[in-house]
Short mmCIF file of C-alpha atoms and ligand atoms in Angstrom, two decimals:
data_model
loop_
_atom_site.label_atom_id
_atom_site.label_comp_id
_atom_site.label_asym_id
_atom_site.label_seq_id
_atom_site.Cartn_x
_atom_site.Cartn_y
_atom_site.Cartn_z
CA MET K 139 3.96 8.77 -16.45
CA LYS K 140 3.29 7.71 -12.84
CA PRO K 141 4.55 4.23 -11.88
CA ARG K 142 2.01 1.43 -12.35
CA CYS K 143 1.51 -0.23 -8.96
CA LEU K 144 0.72 -3.82 -8.07
CA ILE K 145 -0.45 -4.33 -4.48
CA THR K 146 -0.37 -7.87 -3.15
CA GLY K 147 -2.76 -8.15 -0.22
CA GLY K 148 -4.47 -5.07 -1.66
CA ALA K 149 -7.91 -6.24 -0.54
CA GLY K 150 -6.76 -6.25 3.08
CA PHE K 151 -6.82 -3.55 5.71
CA ILE K 152 -3.71 -1.49 4.86
CA GLY K 153 -3.58 -2.57 1.20
CA SER K 154 -7.09 -1.33 0.42
CA HIS K 155 -6.35 2.13 1.83
CA LEU K 156 -3.05 2.19 -0.05
CA ALA K 157 -4.78 1.22 -3.30
CA GLU K 158 -7.34 4.01 -2.98
CA GLU K 159 -4.73 6.63 -2.15
CA LEU K 160 -2.53 5.64 -5.10
CA VAL K 161 -5.50 5.83 -7.46
CA LYS K 162 -6.32 9.30 -6.09
CA ARG K 163 -2.75 10.34 -6.94
CA GLY K 164 -3.12 9.19 -10.53
CA HIS K 165 -1.40 5.80 -10.43
CA LYS K 166 -2.67 2.79 -12.33
CA VAL K 167 -3.21 0.20 -9.61
CA THR K 168 -3.91 -3.53 -9.63
CA ILE K 169 -4.84 -5.51 -6.54
CA LEU K 170 -3.80 -9.12 -6.15
CA ASP K 171 -5.38 -10.96 -3.24
CA ASN K 172 -6.86 -14.38 -2.62
CA LEU K 173 -9.37 -13.00 -0.09
CA TYR K 174 -7.88 -15.27 2.52
CA LYS K 175 -9.84 -13.52 5.27
CA GLY K 176 -13.12 -13.64 3.35
CA GLU K 177 -15.15 -10.99 1.58
CA HIS K 178 -16.41 -7.78 3.12
CA SER K 179 -18.85 -5.10 1.98
CA TYR K 180 -16.03 -2.59 1.36
CA HIS K 181 -14.60 -4.92 -1.30
CA GLN K 182 -17.53 -4.30 -3.65
CA GLU K 183 -16.81 -0.59 -3.79
CA LEU K 184 -13.05 -1.11 -3.95
CA PHE K 185 -13.20 -3.55 -6.87
CA GLN K 186 -15.56 -1.29 -8.80
CA HIS K 187 -12.81 1.21 -9.52
CA ILE K 188 -9.60 -0.82 -9.07
CA PRO K 189 -8.76 -3.96 -11.11
CA PHE K 190 -8.73 -7.01 -8.85
CA ILE K 191 -7.05 -10.35 -9.53
CA LYS K 192 -8.18 -13.11 -7.21
CA ALA K 193 -5.04 -15.22 -6.91
CA SER K 194 -2.45 -16.32 -4.41
CA ILE K 195 1.11 -15.11 -4.12
CA LEU K 196 1.95 -18.81 -4.35
CA GLU K 197 0.85 -18.88 -8.02
CA LYS K 198 4.17 -18.17 -9.68
CA ASP K 199 2.89 -17.77 -13.25
CA VAL K 200 0.22 -15.26 -12.28
CA ILE K 201 2.72 -13.32 -10.20
CA GLU K 202 5.28 -13.22 -12.96
CA GLU K 203 2.85 -11.86 -15.53
CA LEU K 204 1.51 -9.23 -13.16
CA VAL K 205 4.93 -8.09 -11.99
CA ALA K 206 6.07 -7.78 -15.61
CA ASN K 207 3.17 -5.39 -16.29
CA HIS K 208 3.77 -3.04 -13.35
CA ASP K 209 6.62 -0.77 -12.27
CA VAL K 210 6.33 -1.14 -8.50
CA VAL K 211 5.15 -3.98 -6.29
CA PHE K 212 3.88 -3.20 -2.82
CA HIS K 213 4.11 -6.63 -1.25
CA LEU K 214 1.64 -6.70 1.64
CA ALA K 215 0.01 -10.12 1.23
CA ALA K 216 0.71 -12.30 4.23
CA ILE K 217 -0.85 -14.39 6.93
CA LEU K 218 -0.42 -12.41 10.12
CA GLY K 219 -1.51 -11.85 13.68
CA VAL K 220 -0.40 -13.37 16.96
CA LYS K 221 -3.18 -15.95 17.02
CA SER K 222 -2.61 -17.06 13.40
CA THR K 223 1.02 -17.50 14.29
CA MET K 224 0.10 -20.16 16.79
CA ASP K 225 -2.99 -21.72 15.18
CA LYS K 226 -1.70 -21.88 11.61
CA SER K 227 2.08 -21.84 11.86
CA VAL K 228 2.77 -24.20 8.94
CA GLU K 229 0.42 -22.37 6.59
CA LEU K 230 1.82 -19.04 7.71
CA ILE K 231 5.46 -20.05 7.22
CA GLU K 232 4.89 -21.64 3.82
CA THR K 233 2.70 -18.83 2.47
CA ASN K 234 4.78 -15.94 3.70
CA ILE K 235 8.19 -17.33 2.80
CA ASP K 236 7.28 -18.92 -0.56
CA GLY K 237 5.06 -16.00 -1.54
CA THR K 238 7.74 -13.41 -0.86
CA ARG K 239 10.31 -15.47 -2.74
CA ASN K 240 7.96 -15.57 -5.75
CA ILE K 241 7.52 -11.80 -5.69
CA LEU K 242 11.24 -11.12 -5.38
CA GLN K 243 12.22 -13.56 -8.12
CA ALA K 244 9.72 -12.00 -10.54
CA ALA K 245 10.78 -8.48 -9.57
CA LYS K 246 14.43 -9.38 -10.13
CA LYS K 247 13.63 -10.85 -13.55
CA TYR K 248 11.89 -7.66 -14.73
CA ASN K 249 13.87 -5.22 -12.57
CA ARG K 250 10.83 -3.88 -10.74
CA LYS K 251 10.87 -1.87 -7.52
CA VAL K 252 9.56 -3.70 -4.42
CA VAL K 253 8.26 -2.18 -1.20
CA PHE K 254 8.08 -5.00 1.32
CA ALA K 255 5.75 -4.78 4.33
CA SER K 256 7.55 -6.07 7.39
CA THR K 257 6.67 -5.65 11.02
CA SER K 258 7.74 -4.40 14.44
CA GLU K 259 7.40 -8.05 15.52
CA VAL K 260 10.90 -8.66 14.11
CA TYR K 261 12.36 -6.85 17.15
CA GLY K 262 10.82 -9.45 19.46
CA LYS K 263 11.54 -8.77 23.12
CA ALA K 264 14.38 -6.31 22.51
CA THR K 265 14.50 -3.16 24.62
CA PRO K 266 12.79 -0.13 23.05
CA PRO K 267 13.15 2.18 21.31
CA PHE K 268 13.60 -0.23 18.41
CA SER K 269 16.05 1.08 15.83
CA GLU K 270 16.37 -0.60 12.46
CA ASP K 271 19.96 -1.71 13.03
CA GLY K 272 19.38 -2.81 16.63
CA ASP K 273 19.62 -6.40 17.89
CA ARG K 274 16.54 -8.63 17.97
CA LEU K 275 15.53 -10.96 20.81
CA TYR K 276 13.24 -13.99 20.52
CA GLY K 277 12.15 -16.77 22.84
CA SER K 278 12.74 -20.46 22.13
CA THR K 279 11.43 -22.14 18.97
CA ASP K 280 8.71 -24.01 20.89
CA LYS K 281 7.15 -20.62 21.49
CA LEU K 282 5.31 -20.62 18.18
CA ARG K 283 4.49 -16.96 18.64
CA TRP K 284 7.86 -16.11 17.16
CA CYS K 285 7.33 -17.87 13.83
CA TYR K 286 5.76 -14.80 12.16
CA ALA K 287 8.70 -12.67 13.33
CA VAL K 288 11.20 -15.28 12.17
CA CYS K 289 9.51 -15.45 8.75
CA LYS K 290 9.47 -11.68 8.29
CA THR K 291 13.11 -11.60 9.36
CA LEU K 292 14.01 -14.17 6.72
CA GLU K 293 11.91 -12.35 4.11
CA GLU K 294 13.69 -9.08 4.95
CA THR K 295 17.03 -10.85 4.60
CA LEU K 296 15.95 -12.22 1.24
CA CYS K 297 14.96 -8.70 0.15
CA LEU K 298 18.40 -7.41 1.16
CA GLY K 299 20.07 -10.30 -0.67
CA TYR K 300 18.23 -9.42 -3.86
CA GLY K 301 19.12 -5.79 -3.15
CA LEU K 302 22.79 -6.78 -3.29
CA GLN K 303 22.08 -8.28 -6.69
CA GLY K 304 20.70 -4.93 -7.87
CA LEU K 305 16.99 -5.20 -7.08
CA PRO K 306 15.52 -1.85 -5.98
CA VAL K 307 13.80 -2.84 -2.74
CA THR K 308 12.70 -0.98 0.42
CA ILE K 309 11.65 -2.69 3.64
CA ILE K 310 9.14 -0.96 5.88
CA ARG K 311 8.37 -2.15 9.40
CA TYR K 312 4.84 -1.23 10.46
CA PHE K 313 4.10 -0.64 14.15
CA ASN K 314 0.51 -1.52 15.16
CA ILE K 315 -1.54 0.11 12.42
CA TYR K 316 -5.21 0.79 13.13
CA GLY K 317 -8.20 2.40 11.45
CA PRO K 318 -11.38 1.62 9.52
CA ARG K 319 -11.50 -1.84 7.86
CA ALA K 320 -9.37 -3.57 10.50
CA LYS K 321 -12.13 -5.93 11.50
CA ASP K 322 -12.98 -7.68 14.73
CA GLY K 323 -12.84 -11.47 14.83
CA PRO K 324 -10.84 -14.33 16.28
CA TYR K 325 -7.62 -13.06 14.66
CA ALA K 326 -8.22 -9.35 15.21
CA GLY K 327 -5.88 -6.78 16.74
CA VAL K 328 -6.51 -5.14 20.07
CA ILE K 329 -8.18 -1.91 18.86
CA PRO K 330 -10.87 -3.64 16.74
CA ARG K 331 -11.50 -6.10 19.59
CA PHE K 332 -11.92 -3.36 22.19
CA ILE K 333 -14.09 -1.06 20.05
CA SER K 334 -16.34 -3.88 18.94
CA ALA K 335 -16.83 -5.12 22.51
CA ALA K 336 -17.38 -1.62 23.89
CA LEU K 337 -20.01 -0.75 21.27
CA GLN K 338 -21.87 -3.99 21.90
CA GLY K 339 -21.77 -3.68 25.69
CA LYS K 340 -19.67 -6.84 25.96
CA PRO K 341 -16.74 -7.14 28.38
CA ILE K 342 -13.56 -5.49 27.10
CA GLN K 343 -11.01 -8.25 27.54
CA VAL K 344 -7.49 -7.15 28.40
CA TYR K 345 -5.03 -10.00 28.02
CA GLY K 346 -2.54 -10.22 30.90
CA ASP K 347 -2.35 -7.33 33.38
CA GLY K 348 -2.58 -4.65 30.70
CA THR K 349 0.72 -2.96 31.56
CA GLN K 350 2.20 -3.91 28.19
CA THR K 351 2.58 -0.85 25.96
CA ARG K 352 2.24 -0.24 22.22
CA CYS K 353 2.51 2.71 19.82
CA PHE K 354 -0.43 2.84 17.44
CA THR K 355 -0.33 4.42 13.98
CA TYR K 356 -3.37 5.52 12.02
CA VAL K 357 -3.73 3.85 8.64
CA SER K 358 -3.62 7.06 6.55
CA ASP K 359 -0.24 7.90 8.11
CA ALA K 360 1.00 4.37 7.38
CA VAL K 361 -0.17 4.72 3.76
CA GLU K 362 1.53 8.10 3.32
CA ALA K 363 4.84 6.70 4.58
CA THR K 364 4.44 3.59 2.39
CA ILE K 365 4.00 5.73 -0.73
CA LYS K 366 7.04 7.77 0.26
CA ALA K 367 9.02 4.52 0.43
CA MET K 368 8.29 4.20 -3.29
CA ASP K 369 8.75 7.87 -4.21
CA GLU K 370 11.96 8.63 -2.31
CA GLY K 371 14.05 5.94 -4.03
CA VAL K 372 15.58 4.66 -0.79
CA ASN K 373 16.79 1.22 -1.83
CA SER K 374 18.09 -1.55 0.41
CA GLU K 375 16.94 0.42 3.45
CA ILE K 376 14.82 -0.77 6.38
CA ILE K 377 12.55 1.91 7.82
CA ASN K 378 10.27 1.82 10.87
CA ILE K 379 6.80 3.21 10.22
CA GLY K 380 5.14 4.16 13.45
CA SER K 381 4.38 6.82 16.00
CA GLU K 382 6.33 7.25 19.23
CA ASN K 383 3.25 7.77 21.42
CA GLU K 384 3.17 4.83 23.78
CA ILE K 385 0.02 3.71 25.60
CA SER K 386 -0.58 0.76 27.91
CA ILE K 387 -3.27 -1.72 26.91
CA ARG K 388 -4.99 -1.07 30.23
CA ASP K 389 -5.20 2.67 29.44
CA LEU K 390 -6.29 1.89 25.89
CA ALA K 391 -9.23 -0.15 27.19
CA ALA K 392 -10.29 2.71 29.49
CA LEU K 393 -9.91 5.29 26.69
CA ILE K 394 -12.01 3.30 24.23
CA ARG K 395 -14.65 2.67 26.89
CA THR K 396 -14.88 6.43 27.50
CA MET K 397 -14.83 7.41 23.84
CA THR K 398 -17.63 4.98 23.00
CA ASN K 399 -19.70 5.96 26.07
CA SER K 400 -19.76 2.28 26.88
CA LYS K 401 -20.83 0.58 30.08
CA SER K 402 -18.80 -2.54 29.24
CA PRO K 403 -16.76 -3.90 32.13
CA ILE K 404 -13.01 -4.12 31.59
CA ILE K 405 -11.86 -7.60 32.53
CA TYR K 406 -8.38 -9.11 32.73
CA VAL K 407 -7.85 -12.51 31.11
CA PRO K 408 -4.66 -14.51 31.79
CA PHE K 409 -2.61 -15.15 28.65
CA GLU K 410 -2.78 -18.94 29.27
CA LYS K 411 -6.54 -18.79 28.77
CA VAL K 412 -6.27 -17.06 25.39
CA TYR K 413 -3.17 -18.78 24.08
CA PRO K 414 -2.90 -22.25 25.64
CA ILE K 415 0.51 -22.95 24.11
CA GLY K 416 3.43 -21.21 22.53
CA PHE K 417 2.82 -17.66 23.71
CA GLU K 418 5.17 -15.07 25.07
CA GLU K 419 4.29 -11.39 25.46
CA ILE K 420 6.28 -8.43 24.20
CA PRO K 421 6.24 -6.04 27.17
CA ASN K 422 6.94 -2.75 25.39
CA ARG K 423 7.15 -1.73 21.78
CA ARG K 424 8.23 1.70 20.54
CA PRO K 425 9.97 2.65 17.30
CA ASP K 426 13.01 4.80 16.83
CA THR K 427 11.78 7.11 14.07
CA VAL K 428 15.01 8.86 13.09
CA LYS K 429 15.20 7.07 9.73
CA LEU K 430 11.52 7.67 9.05
CA LYS K 431 12.11 11.39 9.50
CA GLN K 432 15.46 11.54 7.71
CA LEU K 433 14.92 9.22 4.74
CA LEU K 434 11.21 9.71 4.15
CA SER K 435 10.80 13.20 5.64
CA PHE K 436 7.77 11.85 7.40
CA GLU K 437 6.09 12.13 10.78
CA PRO K 438 2.61 10.84 11.62
CA THR K 439 0.03 13.61 11.62
CA VAL K 440 -3.19 11.96 12.84
CA SER K 441 -3.60 12.23 16.61
CA PHE K 442 -4.63 9.13 18.52
CA THR K 443 -7.94 10.72 19.55
CA GLU K 444 -8.78 11.66 15.97
CA GLY K 445 -7.78 8.25 14.61
CA LEU K 446 -9.80 6.44 17.25
CA THR K 447 -12.81 8.68 16.58
CA GLN K 448 -12.71 7.77 12.87
CA THR K 449 -12.31 4.10 13.69
CA ILE K 450 -15.17 4.11 16.19
CA GLU K 451 -17.43 5.83 13.64
CA TRP K 452 -16.60 3.10 11.10
CA PHE K 453 -17.42 0.38 13.63
CA LYS K 454 -20.73 2.07 14.48
CA ARG K 455 -21.70 1.89 10.80
CA GLU K 456 -20.50 -1.73 10.62
CA LEU K 457 -22.39 -2.88 13.67
N1 NAD A 219 -1.84 -4.18 10.52
C1 NAD A 219 -0.71 -4.03 11.19
O1 NAD A 219 -0.70 -3.46 12.29
C2 NAD A 219 0.59 -4.56 10.65
C3 NAD A 219 1.72 -4.45 11.48
C4 NAD A 219 2.92 -4.93 10.99
C5 NAD A 219 3.02 -5.45 9.73
N2 NAD A 219 1.91 -5.57 8.94
C6 NAD A 219 2.08 -6.16 7.62
O2 NAD A 219 1.38 -5.38 6.67
C7 NAD A 219 0.80 -6.21 5.67
C8 NAD A 219 -0.68 -5.93 5.55
O3 NAD A 219 -1.30 -6.16 6.79
P1 NAD A 219 -2.86 -5.89 7.04
O4 NAD A 219 -3.01 -5.46 8.45
O5 NAD A 219 -3.42 -5.07 5.97
O6 NAD A 219 -3.39 -7.38 6.98
P2 NAD A 219 -4.65 -8.02 6.24
O7 NAD A 219 -4.76 -9.41 6.74
O8 NAD A 219 -5.84 -7.13 6.36
O9 NAD A 219 -4.17 -8.04 4.73
C9 NAD A 219 -3.40 -9.07 4.21
C10 NAD A 219 -4.02 -9.48 2.91
O10 NAD A 219 -3.22 -10.54 2.36
C11 NAD A 219 -4.11 -11.42 1.74
N3 NAD A 219 -3.48 -12.74 1.60
C12 NAD A 219 -3.20 -13.65 2.56
N4 NAD A 219 -2.64 -14.74 2.02
C13 NAD A 219 -2.55 -14.49 0.68
C14 NAD A 219 -2.08 -15.24 -0.42
N5 NAD A 219 -1.57 -16.46 -0.26
N6 NAD A 219 -2.15 -14.70 -1.65
C15 NAD A 219 -2.69 -13.45 -1.84
N7 NAD A 219 -3.16 -12.72 -0.84
C16 NAD A 219 -3.10 -13.22 0.41
C17 NAD A 219 -5.33 -11.47 2.63
O11 NAD A 219 -6.48 -11.93 1.93
C18 NAD A 219 -5.45 -10.02 3.06
O12 NAD A 219 -6.34 -9.30 2.25
C19 NAD A 219 1.14 -7.65 6.05
O13 NAD A 219 2.26 -8.07 5.33
C20 NAD A 219 1.50 -7.55 7.53
O14 NAD A 219 2.42 -8.55 7.90
C21 NAD A 219 0.69 -5.13 9.39
#
């Protein structure tokens, strides 16, 4: 029988795609999510065919019962995003750390496999390409921007500690995932912000001078690699999940403007205006994907143009 899967944060962007794909492959799936970011129209369809428990990862009893009744936990629930890191640091630290501890304790008790969603943020300002065993580099603690990275680092370390005690656990580090369902809003990522602005004829706001670079990964590729992290039995491993195609934010703005046939101006906004305190930019971010290829036999397959086309189409329907 296929492993029964619990997805924390399964109502969110990546989690909802993961849930649907696992169901397609014949897994019994349960979503646990407290709808922290509010409800959306896609939730109605999602919850029609996948059992949904509205609860927080901070509710230990609920977690324990659910973990006991599943074989694998994909732990994706978290408070995330650069802006949340600075606006809601206490809530973010307490939720992410305590929530992950609850999941790991329950998984240890019932000997359940955990796939933990970490992030490329853990590398901080290190020099790319970022390899899983490379050094990390953060700014000072008064730069609140780093608190999400510090939390995920501690959560990873906790995972590895439980791994030493025999827990089957795999840590995946996502690099800038994008696609349908990643919404625009005050805490949105750069691709949803740009597409939404471009389609509405509003200025496309590039923060800083736009020379910072990122590697974007389409959500279906991220989901495929996440499922492989369960299937391949690679325990106590950390694996980057991302593409190696780097693009500057300035070029991204121009590309999205062209692809949406938009007349929106591209404007440059100083970081101090967007993030009054506690910000520091990561100039370049690119994964080393050797482990992704070797341990998960995986390489992203969706081209950036195709992924952006799908995402733009979704936004057109949304708007
Ligand atoms: N999207 C990316 O580019 C990216 C990059 C790196 C890492 N990640 C990690 O991947 C995971 C999923 O990210 P996403 O982009 O889908 O984010 P998301 O915000 O869309 O999903 C997170 C989900 O967690 C839920 N949640 C928040 N607090 C909760 C709580 N206390 N109890 C239960 N549920 C709670 C939210 O309601 C949301 O549905 C996160 O752990 C994130 O740190 C994402």
